[in-house]
Amino acid sequence: MTDRPLTLMAVHAHPDDEATGTGGVLARYAAEGIRTVLVTCTDGGCGDGPGGLKPGDPGHDPAAVALMRRQELEASRDVLKISDLETLDYADSGMMGWPSNDAPGSFWQTPVAEGAARLADLMRHYRPDVVVTYDENGFYGHPDHIQAHRITMAALEMTELTPKVYWTTMPRSGMQRFGEIMREFHPDMPEPDPAEAAAMAEIGLPDDEITTWVDTTAFSGQKFDALAAHASQGENIFFLKMGKERFGELMGTETFVRVQDATGAAVPENDLFAGLR
């Protein structure tokens, strides 16, 4: 036993990702006295600018957007009581297929070994007991999410550390419910074409393949407020349209698949730190 606090490290691609997929666990474990470390890999410069300006629109300034999003990230950090924030500040690569994918200095163009070496230094410094990131498809195919997964797994191989490692996911039953809610809020939304519907059906995992279901109901208000802190991206954050009460009813559990473990804790589990305390 040591005096070092138990530590959770979440590795995310953009400002606002920390709230979407892990806002509940970050808030919950901070409240339990666990050190929470957020690593944000990109500057978010391909997000919306003031007035909803999209990348490529006249007047969209990625540097100004990045500065704005850093301020929003700091606000989200305060809401979630995150202990430590580290930003790698790679240029946002944009969505798959955008010209920004190929821009020099973009995260997507960064050699995995380079990004992994920087992340490995942070891992050696913080010595996390639990590491959370995306699966190999970045959950839904975003290049920066995929790259965050790649550098996280490579960084772990560069260190002597053996934390529990989790990938964020969603149960397929939850994805189906999400689709129903979207249609409830947007009744005129057209049905997706077959190819898009097939791709959506592959997101997440069958319920029985999810190893870890964490109850974050008591922290759903913080999670909503953290998402709301990213006000410049509000048009893209569907969950904010629900309102806080409905959000709390529907977003009270965060789910993960455990991919590395040295504790022998049984699955399914309801705590990322099962076997560690």
PDB file of C-alpha atoms in Angstrom:
ATOM      1  CA  MET A   1       0.000   0.000   0.000  1.00  0.00           C
ATOM      2  CA  THR A   2       1.186   3.519  -0.761  1.00  0.00           C
ATOM      3  CA  ASP A   3      -0.096   7.021  -0.173  1.00  0.00           C
ATOM      4  CA  ARG A   4      -0.509   7.500  -3.929  1.00  0.00           C
ATOM      5  CA  PRO A   5      -4.187   8.057  -4.745  1.00  0.00           C
ATOM      6  CA  LEU A   6      -6.018   5.725  -7.071  1.00  0.00           C
ATOM      7  CA  THR A   7      -5.916   7.355 -10.503  1.00  0.00           C
ATOM      8  CA  LEU A   8      -8.169   7.291 -13.555  1.00  0.00           C
ATOM      9  CA  MET A   9      -6.766   8.516 -16.881  1.00  0.00           C
ATOM     10  CA  ALA A  10      -9.178   9.190 -19.752  1.00  0.00           C
ATOM     11  CA  VAL A  11      -7.634   9.742 -23.194  1.00  0.00           C
ATOM     12  CA  HIS A  12      -9.942  11.648 -25.528  1.00  0.00           C
ATOM     13  CA  ALA A  13      -9.652  13.149 -28.984  1.00  0.00           C
ATOM     14  CA  HIS A  14     -11.371  16.555 -28.750  1.00  0.00           C
ATOM     15  CA  PRO A  15     -12.666  19.080 -26.254  1.00  0.00           C
ATOM     16  CA  ASP A  16     -16.222  17.892 -25.383  1.00  0.00           C
ATOM     17  CA  ASP A  17     -15.477  14.167 -25.817  1.00  0.00           C
ATOM     18  CA  GLU A  18     -14.639  13.934 -22.125  1.00  0.00           C
ATOM     19  CA  ALA A  19     -18.211  14.876 -21.255  1.00  0.00           C
ATOM     20  CA  THR A  20     -20.003  12.808 -23.890  1.00  0.00           C
ATOM     21  CA  GLY A  21     -18.555   9.395 -23.137  1.00  0.00           C
ATOM     22  CA  THR A  22     -17.051   9.654 -19.661  1.00  0.00           C
ATOM     23  CA  GLY A  23     -18.536  12.698 -17.935  1.00  0.00           C
ATOM     24  CA  GLY A  24     -20.378  10.503 -15.483  1.00  0.00           C
ATOM     25  CA  VAL A  25     -17.412   8.394 -14.395  1.00  0.00           C
ATOM     26  CA  LEU A  26     -15.093  11.399 -14.225  1.00  0.00           C
ATOM     27  CA  ALA A  27     -17.529  13.181 -11.909  1.00  0.00           C
ATOM     28  CA  ARG A  28     -18.335  10.084  -9.877  1.00  0.00           C
ATOM     29  CA  TYR A  29     -14.766   9.039  -9.230  1.00  0.00           C
ATOM     30  CA  ALA A  30     -13.650  12.593  -8.469  1.00  0.00           C
ATOM     31  CA  ALA A  31     -16.381  12.702  -5.813  1.00  0.00           C
ATOM     32  CA  GLU A  32     -15.048   9.433  -4.399  1.00  0.00           C
ATOM     33  CA  GLY A  33     -11.589  10.953  -3.941  1.00  0.00           C
ATOM     34  CA  ILE A  34      -9.975   9.305  -6.953  1.00  0.00           C
ATOM     35  CA  ARG A  35      -7.509  11.369  -8.974  1.00  0.00           C
ATOM     36  CA  THR A  36      -8.941  12.000 -12.433  1.00  0.00           C
ATOM     37  CA  VAL A  37      -6.614  12.835 -15.304  1.00  0.00           C
ATOM     38  CA  LEU A  38      -7.923  13.955 -18.692  1.00  0.00           C
ATOM     39  CA  VAL A  39      -5.701  13.867 -21.765  1.00  0.00           C
ATOM     40  CA  THR A  40      -7.168  15.714 -24.760  1.00  0.00           C
ATOM     41  CA  CYS A  41      -5.255  14.962 -27.948  1.00  0.00           C
ATOM     42  CA  THR A  42      -6.388  17.675 -30.395  1.00  0.00           C
ATOM     43  CA  ASP A  43      -7.166  21.364 -30.276  1.00  0.00           C
ATOM     44  CA  GLY A  44     -10.690  21.001 -31.676  1.00  0.00           C
ATOM     45  CA  GLY A  45      -9.990  23.520 -34.433  1.00  0.00           C
ATOM     46  CA  CYS A  46     -12.320  21.740 -36.881  1.00  0.00           C
ATOM     47  CA  GLY A  47     -15.301  22.455 -34.677  1.00  0.00           C
ATOM     48  CA  ASP A  48     -17.938  25.116 -35.266  1.00  0.00           C
ATOM     49  CA  GLY A  49     -16.898  28.738 -35.020  1.00  0.00           C
ATOM     50  CA  PRO A  50     -18.926  31.662 -33.642  1.00  0.00           C
ATOM     51  CA  GLY A  51     -22.398  31.787 -35.143  1.00  0.00           C
ATOM     52  CA  GLY A  52     -22.180  28.149 -36.203  1.00  0.00           C
ATOM     53  CA  LEU A  53     -19.529  28.739 -38.871  1.00  0.00           C
ATOM     54  CA  LYS A  54     -18.441  25.379 -40.260  1.00  0.00           C
ATOM     55  CA  PRO A  55     -14.923  24.416 -41.320  1.00  0.00           C
ATOM     56  CA  GLY A  56     -14.428  25.651 -44.858  1.00  0.00           C
ATOM     57  CA  ASP A  57     -16.953  28.473 -44.486  1.00  0.00           C
ATOM     58  CA  PRO A  58     -15.646  31.995 -45.103  1.00  0.00           C
ATOM     59  CA  GLY A  59     -14.418  33.397 -41.816  1.00  0.00           C
ATOM     60  CA  HIS A  60     -13.897  30.055 -40.054  1.00  0.00           C
ATOM     61  CA  ASP A  61     -10.608  30.450 -38.169  1.00  0.00           C
ATOM     62  CA  PRO A  62      -9.304  27.138 -36.756  1.00  0.00           C
ATOM     63  CA  ALA A  63      -6.869  28.898 -34.409  1.00  0.00           C
ATOM     64  CA  ALA A  64      -9.635  31.070 -32.941  1.00  0.00           C
ATOM     65  CA  VAL A  65     -11.930  28.047 -32.643  1.00  0.00           C
ATOM     66  CA  ALA A  66      -9.168  26.115 -30.859  1.00  0.00           C
ATOM     67  CA  LEU A  67      -8.698  28.934 -28.342  1.00  0.00           C
ATOM     68  CA  MET A  68     -12.435  29.131 -27.691  1.00  0.00           C
ATOM     69  CA  ARG A  69     -12.682  25.373 -27.259  1.00  0.00           C
ATOM     70  CA  ARG A  70      -9.766  25.328 -24.822  1.00  0.00           C
ATOM     71  CA  GLN A  71     -11.659  27.785 -22.644  1.00  0.00           C
ATOM     72  CA  GLU A  72     -14.740  25.587 -22.855  1.00  0.00           C
ATOM     73  CA  LEU A  73     -12.653  22.545 -21.959  1.00  0.00           C
ATOM     74  CA  GLU A  74     -11.405  24.312 -18.839  1.00  0.00           C
ATOM     75  CA  ALA A  75     -15.018  25.095 -17.892  1.00  0.00           C
ATOM     76  CA  SER A  76     -16.012  21.446 -18.392  1.00  0.00           C
ATOM     77  CA  ARG A  77     -13.051  20.388 -16.292  1.00  0.00           C
ATOM     78  CA  ASP A  78     -14.258  22.590 -13.457  1.00  0.00           C
ATOM     79  CA  VAL A  79     -17.783  21.145 -13.662  1.00  0.00           C
ATOM     80  CA  LEU A  80     -16.534  17.546 -13.572  1.00  0.00           C
ATOM     81  CA  LYS A  81     -13.916  18.311 -10.872  1.00  0.00           C
ATOM     82  CA  ILE A  82     -11.154  16.780 -13.007  1.00  0.00           C
ATOM     83  CA  SER A  83      -7.901  16.801 -11.058  1.00  0.00           C
ATOM     84  CA  ASP A  84      -5.442  17.180 -13.919  1.00  0.00           C
ATOM     85  CA  LEU A  85      -5.817  18.279 -17.539  1.00  0.00           C
ATOM     86  CA  GLU A  86      -3.162  17.547 -20.161  1.00  0.00           C
ATOM     87  CA  THR A  87      -3.501  18.730 -23.771  1.00  0.00           C
ATOM     88  CA  LEU A  88      -1.347  17.317 -26.565  1.00  0.00           C
ATOM     89  CA  ASP A  89      -2.623  20.088 -28.892  1.00  0.00           C
ATOM     90  CA  TYR A  90      -2.368  18.252 -32.199  1.00  0.00           C
ATOM     91  CA  ALA A  91      -4.352  19.887 -34.979  1.00  0.00           C
ATOM     92  CA  ASP A  92      -7.904  18.547 -35.264  1.00  0.00           C
ATOM     93  CA  SER A  93      -8.138  16.220 -38.289  1.00  0.00           C
ATOM     94  CA  GLY A  94     -11.850  16.739 -38.941  1.00  0.00           C
ATOM     95  CA  MET A  95     -14.254  14.017 -39.988  1.00  0.00           C
ATOM     96  CA  MET A  96     -13.100  11.070 -42.087  1.00  0.00           C
ATOM     97  CA  GLY A  97     -12.560  12.146 -45.684  1.00  0.00           C
ATOM     98  CA  TRP A  98     -12.130  15.858 -44.989  1.00  0.00           C
ATOM     99  CA  PRO A  99      -9.086  17.587 -46.552  1.00  0.00           C
ATOM    100  CA  SER A 100      -7.903  18.384 -43.008  1.00  0.00           C
ATOM    101  CA  ASN A 101      -7.125  14.671 -42.586  1.00  0.00           C
ATOM    102  CA  ASP A 102      -4.062  15.227 -44.765  1.00  0.00           C
ATOM    103  CA  ALA A 103      -2.881  18.511 -43.270  1.00  0.00           C
ATOM    104  CA  PRO A 104       0.694  18.470 -41.958  1.00  0.00           C
ATOM    105  CA  GLY A 105       0.604  18.447 -38.169  1.00  0.00           C
ATOM    106  CA  SER A 106      -2.874  16.986 -37.952  1.00  0.00           C
ATOM    107  CA  PHE A 107      -3.346  14.253 -35.393  1.00  0.00           C
ATOM    108  CA  TRP A 108      -4.259  11.769 -38.127  1.00  0.00           C
ATOM    109  CA  GLN A 109      -0.924  12.435 -39.845  1.00  0.00           C
ATOM    110  CA  THR A 110       1.123  12.197 -36.646  1.00  0.00           C
ATOM    111  CA  PRO A 111       3.207   8.998 -36.409  1.00  0.00           C
ATOM    112  CA  VAL A 112       1.680   6.752 -33.767  1.00  0.00           C
ATOM    113  CA  ALA A 113       5.065   6.253 -32.124  1.00  0.00           C
ATOM    114  CA  GLU A 114       5.462  10.007 -31.654  1.00  0.00           C
ATOM    115  CA  GLY A 115       2.081  10.523 -30.021  1.00  0.00           C
ATOM    116  CA  ALA A 116       2.476   7.344 -27.980  1.00  0.00           C
ATOM    117  CA  ALA A 117       5.840   8.444 -26.614  1.00  0.00           C
ATOM    118  CA  ARG A 118       4.333  11.701 -25.339  1.00  0.00           C
ATOM    119  CA  LEU A 119       1.399   9.867 -23.792  1.00  0.00           C
ATOM    120  CA  ALA A 120       3.695   7.246 -22.251  1.00  0.00           C
ATOM    121  CA  ASP A 121       5.556  10.055 -20.456  1.00  0.00           C
ATOM    122  CA  LEU A 122       2.256  11.202 -18.972  1.00  0.00           C
ATOM    123  CA  MET A 123       1.389   7.658 -17.950  1.00  0.00           C
ATOM    124  CA  ARG A 124       4.733   7.279 -16.185  1.00  0.00           C
ATOM    125  CA  HIS A 125       4.119  10.562 -14.395  1.00  0.00           C
ATOM    126  CA  TYR A 126       0.549   9.876 -13.255  1.00  0.00           C
ATOM    127  CA  ARG A 127       0.794   6.058 -13.006  1.00  0.00           C
ATOM    128  CA  PRO A 128      -2.923   5.464 -13.676  1.00  0.00           C
ATOM    129  CA  ASP A 129      -4.675   2.460 -12.169  1.00  0.00           C
ATOM    130  CA  VAL A 130      -7.383   2.682 -14.833  1.00  0.00           C
ATOM    131  CA  VAL A 131      -7.070   3.951 -18.420  1.00  0.00           C
ATOM    132  CA  VAL A 132     -10.096   4.671 -20.598  1.00  0.00           C
ATOM    133  CA  THR A 133     -10.115   5.417 -24.336  1.00  0.00           C
ATOM    134  CA  TYR A 134     -11.951   4.387 -27.528  1.00  0.00           C
ATOM    135  CA  ASP A 135     -12.032   1.070 -29.357  1.00  0.00           C
ATOM    136  CA  GLU A 136     -10.057   0.459 -32.558  1.00  0.00           C
ATOM    137  CA  ASN A 137     -12.775   2.092 -34.676  1.00  0.00           C
ATOM    138  CA  GLY A 138     -12.901   5.162 -32.459  1.00  0.00           C
ATOM    139  CA  PHE A 139     -16.484   4.112 -31.590  1.00  0.00           C
ATOM    140  CA  TYR A 140     -17.878   5.542 -34.836  1.00  0.00           C
ATOM    141  CA  GLY A 141     -14.952   5.893 -37.241  1.00  0.00           C
ATOM    142  CA  HIS A 142     -13.671   9.395 -36.477  1.00  0.00           C
ATOM    143  CA  PRO A 143      -9.975   9.582 -37.444  1.00  0.00           C
ATOM    144  CA  ASP A 144      -8.920  11.394 -34.279  1.00  0.00           C
ATOM    145  CA  HIS A 145     -10.752   8.871 -32.094  1.00  0.00           C
ATOM    146  CA  ILE A 146      -9.029   6.031 -33.950  1.00  0.00           C
ATOM    147  CA  GLN A 147      -5.674   7.743 -33.501  1.00  0.00           C
ATOM    148  CA  ALA A 148      -6.341   8.298 -29.782  1.00  0.00           C
ATOM    149  CA  HIS A 149      -6.971   4.564 -29.465  1.00  0.00           C
ATOM    150  CA  ARG A 150      -3.773   3.763 -31.340  1.00  0.00           C
ATOM    151  CA  ILE A 151      -1.495   6.000 -29.308  1.00  0.00           C
ATOM    152  CA  THR A 152      -3.061   4.865 -26.027  1.00  0.00           C
ATOM    153  CA  MET A 153      -2.516   1.183 -26.707  1.00  0.00           C
ATOM    154  CA  ALA A 154       1.004   1.845 -28.030  1.00  0.00           C
ATOM    155  CA  ALA A 155       1.847   4.023 -25.013  1.00  0.00           C
ATOM    156  CA  LEU A 156       0.787   1.250 -22.649  1.00  0.00           C
ATOM    157  CA  GLU A 157       3.212  -1.096 -24.405  1.00  0.00           C
ATOM    158  CA  MET A 158       6.014   1.458 -23.890  1.00  0.00           C
ATOM    159  CA  THR A 159       5.563   1.509 -20.107  1.00  0.00           C
ATOM    160  CA  GLU A 160       5.912  -1.054 -17.372  1.00  0.00           C
ATOM    161  CA  LEU A 161       2.467  -0.174 -16.068  1.00  0.00           C
ATOM    162  CA  THR A 162      -0.393  -2.680 -15.906  1.00  0.00           C
ATOM    163  CA  PRO A 163      -3.550  -0.640 -15.356  1.00  0.00           C
ATOM    164  CA  LYS A 164      -7.034  -1.887 -16.017  1.00  0.00           C
ATOM    165  CA  VAL A 165      -7.820  -0.709 -19.556  1.00  0.00           C
ATOM    166  CA  TYR A 166     -11.296   0.042 -20.880  1.00  0.00           C
ATOM    167  CA  TRP A 167     -12.770   1.096 -24.194  1.00  0.00           C
ATOM    168  CA  THR A 168     -15.927   3.203 -24.201  1.00  0.00           C
ATOM    169  CA  THR A 169     -18.933   1.625 -25.839  1.00  0.00           C
ATOM    170  CA  MET A 170     -22.715   1.603 -25.964  1.00  0.00           C
ATOM    171  CA  PRO A 171     -25.075  -1.362 -25.667  1.00  0.00           C
ATOM    172  CA  ARG A 172     -26.914  -2.077 -28.911  1.00  0.00           C
ATOM    173  CA  SER A 173     -30.167  -1.819 -26.951  1.00  0.00           C
ATOM    174  CA  GLY A 174     -29.133   1.693 -25.944  1.00  0.00           C
ATOM    175  CA  MET A 175     -28.270   2.625 -29.514  1.00  0.00           C
ATOM    176  CA  GLN A 176     -31.731   1.509 -30.590  1.00  0.00           C
ATOM    177  CA  ARG A 177     -33.278   3.631 -27.854  1.00  0.00           C
ATOM    178  CA  PHE A 178     -31.111   6.577 -28.910  1.00  0.00           C
ATOM    179  CA  GLY A 179     -32.474   6.293 -32.447  1.00  0.00           C
ATOM    180  CA  GLU A 180     -36.042   6.302 -31.117  1.00  0.00           C
ATOM    181  CA  ILE A 181     -35.342   9.421 -29.055  1.00  0.00           C
ATOM    182  CA  MET A 182     -33.806  11.229 -32.024  1.00  0.00           C
ATOM    183  CA  ARG A 183     -36.963  10.551 -34.031  1.00  0.00           C
ATOM    184  CA  GLU A 184     -39.046  11.758 -31.089  1.00  0.00           C
ATOM    185  CA  PHE A 185     -37.237  15.097 -31.109  1.00  0.00           C
ATOM    186  CA  HIS A 186     -37.037  15.248 -34.913  1.00  0.00           C
ATOM    187  CA  PRO A 187     -40.244  13.623 -36.249  1.00  0.00           C
ATOM    188  CA  ASP A 188     -39.486  14.873 -39.765  1.00  0.00           C
ATOM    189  CA  MET A 189     -36.058  13.229 -39.790  1.00  0.00           C
ATOM    190  CA  PRO A 190     -35.771  11.048 -42.908  1.00  0.00           C
ATOM    191  CA  GLU A 191     -35.075   7.366 -42.545  1.00  0.00           C
ATOM    192  CA  PRO A 192     -31.384   6.579 -43.135  1.00  0.00           C
ATOM    193  CA  ASP A 193     -30.444   4.854 -46.360  1.00  0.00           C
ATOM    194  CA  PRO A 194     -29.694   1.105 -46.043  1.00  0.00           C
ATOM    195  CA  ALA A 195     -25.907   1.558 -46.019  1.00  0.00           C
ATOM    196  CA  GLU A 196     -26.079   4.193 -43.278  1.00  0.00           C
ATOM    197  CA  ALA A 197     -28.530   2.093 -41.280  1.00  0.00           C
ATOM    198  CA  ALA A 198     -26.228  -0.923 -41.553  1.00  0.00           C
ATOM    199  CA  ALA A 199     -23.255   1.140 -40.356  1.00  0.00           C
ATOM    200  CA  MET A 200     -25.259   2.474 -37.416  1.00  0.00           C
ATOM    201  CA  ALA A 201     -26.277  -1.056 -36.491  1.00  0.00           C
ATOM    202  CA  GLU A 202     -22.604  -1.969 -36.055  1.00  0.00           C
ATOM    203  CA  ILE A 203     -21.906   0.808 -33.532  1.00  0.00           C
ATOM    204  CA  GLY A 204     -21.597  -0.356 -29.947  1.00  0.00           C
ATOM    205  CA  LEU A 205     -21.744  -3.938 -28.736  1.00  0.00           C
ATOM    206  CA  PRO A 206     -24.377  -6.553 -27.976  1.00  0.00           C
ATOM    207  CA  ASP A 207     -25.423  -6.078 -24.374  1.00  0.00           C
ATOM    208  CA  ASP A 208     -23.923  -9.386 -23.263  1.00  0.00           C
ATOM    209  CA  GLU A 209     -20.459  -8.389 -24.541  1.00  0.00           C
ATOM    210  CA  ILE A 210     -20.277  -5.287 -22.363  1.00  0.00           C
ATOM    211  CA  THR A 211     -18.164  -6.015 -19.304  1.00  0.00           C
ATOM    212  CA  THR A 212     -18.731  -2.906 -17.228  1.00  0.00           C
ATOM    213  CA  TRP A 213     -21.890  -0.927 -16.414  1.00  0.00           C
ATOM    214  CA  VAL A 214     -21.237   2.054 -14.145  1.00  0.00           C
ATOM    215  CA  ASP A 215     -24.166   3.813 -12.454  1.00  0.00           C
ATOM    216  CA  THR A 216     -23.588   7.555 -12.787  1.00  0.00           C
ATOM    217  CA  THR A 217     -27.192   8.657 -12.212  1.00  0.00           C
ATOM    218  CA  ALA A 218     -26.258  10.901  -9.298  1.00  0.00           C
ATOM    219  CA  PHE A 219     -23.809  12.773 -11.542  1.00  0.00           C
ATOM    220  CA  SER A 220     -25.925  13.169 -14.667  1.00  0.00           C
ATOM    221  CA  GLY A 221     -26.539  16.835 -13.856  1.00  0.00           C
ATOM    222  CA  GLN A 222     -22.787  17.478 -13.835  1.00  0.00           C
ATOM    223  CA  LYS A 223     -22.438  15.583 -17.093  1.00  0.00           C
ATOM    224  CA  PHE A 224     -25.158  17.702 -18.704  1.00  0.00           C
ATOM    225  CA  ASP A 225     -23.540  20.902 -17.428  1.00  0.00           C
ATOM    226  CA  ALA A 226     -20.148  19.765 -18.738  1.00  0.00           C
ATOM    227  CA  LEU A 227     -21.646  19.214 -22.183  1.00  0.00           C
ATOM    228  CA  ALA A 228     -23.347  22.604 -21.964  1.00  0.00           C
ATOM    229  CA  ALA A 229     -19.973  24.190 -21.177  1.00  0.00           C
ATOM    230  CA  HIS A 230     -19.020  23.391 -24.787  1.00  0.00           C
ATOM    231  CA  ALA A 231     -21.557  25.960 -25.939  1.00  0.00           C
ATOM    232  CA  SER A 232     -19.910  26.665 -29.293  1.00  0.00           C
ATOM    233  CA  GLN A 233     -20.605  23.079 -30.344  1.00  0.00           C
ATOM    234  CA  GLY A 234     -24.170  23.012 -29.014  1.00  0.00           C
ATOM    235  CA  GLU A 235     -25.641  22.492 -32.478  1.00  0.00           C
ATOM    236  CA  ASN A 236     -23.753  19.179 -32.689  1.00  0.00           C
ATOM    237  CA  ILE A 237     -24.495  17.976 -29.147  1.00  0.00           C
ATOM    238  CA  PHE A 238     -27.894  16.319 -29.521  1.00  0.00           C
ATOM    239  CA  PHE A 239     -28.132  15.413 -25.835  1.00  0.00           C
ATOM    240  CA  LEU A 240     -28.516  19.061 -24.828  1.00  0.00           C
ATOM    241  CA  LYS A 241     -31.826  19.197 -26.695  1.00  0.00           C
ATOM    242  CA  MET A 242     -33.349  16.751 -24.191  1.00  0.00           C
ATOM    243  CA  GLY A 243     -33.170  19.130 -21.248  1.00  0.00           C
ATOM    244  CA  LYS A 244     -31.509  18.203 -17.982  1.00  0.00           C
ATOM    245  CA  GLU A 245     -34.347  16.148 -16.477  1.00  0.00           C
ATOM    246  CA  ARG A 246     -34.838  13.892 -19.496  1.00  0.00           C
ATOM    247  CA  PHE A 247     -31.093  13.646 -19.948  1.00  0.00           C
ATOM    248  CA  GLY A 248     -30.743  12.406 -16.376  1.00  0.00           C
ATOM    249  CA  GLU A 249     -33.376   9.742 -16.923  1.00  0.00           C
ATOM    250  CA  LEU A 250     -31.695   8.370 -20.025  1.00  0.00           C
ATOM    251  CA  MET A 251     -27.974   8.903 -19.452  1.00  0.00           C
ATOM    252  CA  GLY A 252     -27.496   7.474 -15.974  1.00  0.00           C
ATOM    253  CA  THR A 253     -25.239   4.562 -16.944  1.00  0.00           C
ATOM    254  CA  GLU A 254     -21.896   4.598 -18.750  1.00  0.00           C
ATOM    255  CA  THR A 255     -20.702   1.376 -20.339  1.00  0.00           C
ATOM    256  CA  PHE A 256     -17.293  -0.030 -21.209  1.00  0.00           C
ATOM    257  CA  VAL A 257     -15.526  -3.140 -22.397  1.00  0.00           C
ATOM    258  CA  ARG A 258     -12.557  -4.207 -20.291  1.00  0.00           C
ATOM    259  CA  VAL A 259      -9.576  -5.197 -22.427  1.00  0.00           C
ATOM    260  CA  GLN A 260      -6.742  -5.401 -19.888  1.00  0.00           C
ATOM    261  CA  ASP A 261      -6.883  -6.478 -16.268  1.00  0.00           C
ATOM    262  CA  ALA A 262      -4.468  -7.847 -13.692  1.00  0.00           C
ATOM    263  CA  THR A 263      -6.897  -7.895 -10.755  1.00  0.00           C
ATOM    264  CA  GLY A 264      -9.020 -10.896 -11.633  1.00  0.00           C
ATOM    265  CA  ALA A 265     -12.193  -8.956 -10.862  1.00  0.00           C
ATOM    266  CA  ALA A 266     -15.238 -10.803 -12.111  1.00  0.00           C
ATOM    267  CA  VAL A 267     -17.264  -9.484 -15.016  1.00  0.00           C
ATOM    268  CA  PRO A 268     -19.779  -8.096 -15.560  1.00  0.00           C
ATOM    269  CA  GLU A 269     -18.709  -5.426 -13.091  1.00  0.00           C
ATOM    270  CA  ASN A 270     -20.200  -2.121 -11.971  1.00  0.00           C
ATOM    271  CA  ASP A 271     -17.014  -0.277 -11.014  1.00  0.00           C
ATOM    272  CA  LEU A 272     -13.923   0.587 -13.094  1.00  0.00           C
ATOM    273  CA  PHE A 273     -11.914   0.153  -9.892  1.00  0.00           C
ATOM    274  CA  ALA A 274     -13.263  -3.303  -9.009  1.00  0.00           C
ATOM    275  CA  GLY A 275     -10.381  -5.344  -7.659  1.00  0.00           C
ATOM    276  CA  LEU A 276      -8.345  -2.240  -6.847  1.00  0.00           C
ATOM    277  CA  ARG A 277     -10.047  -1.189  -3.606  1.00  0.00           C
TER     278      ARG A 277
END
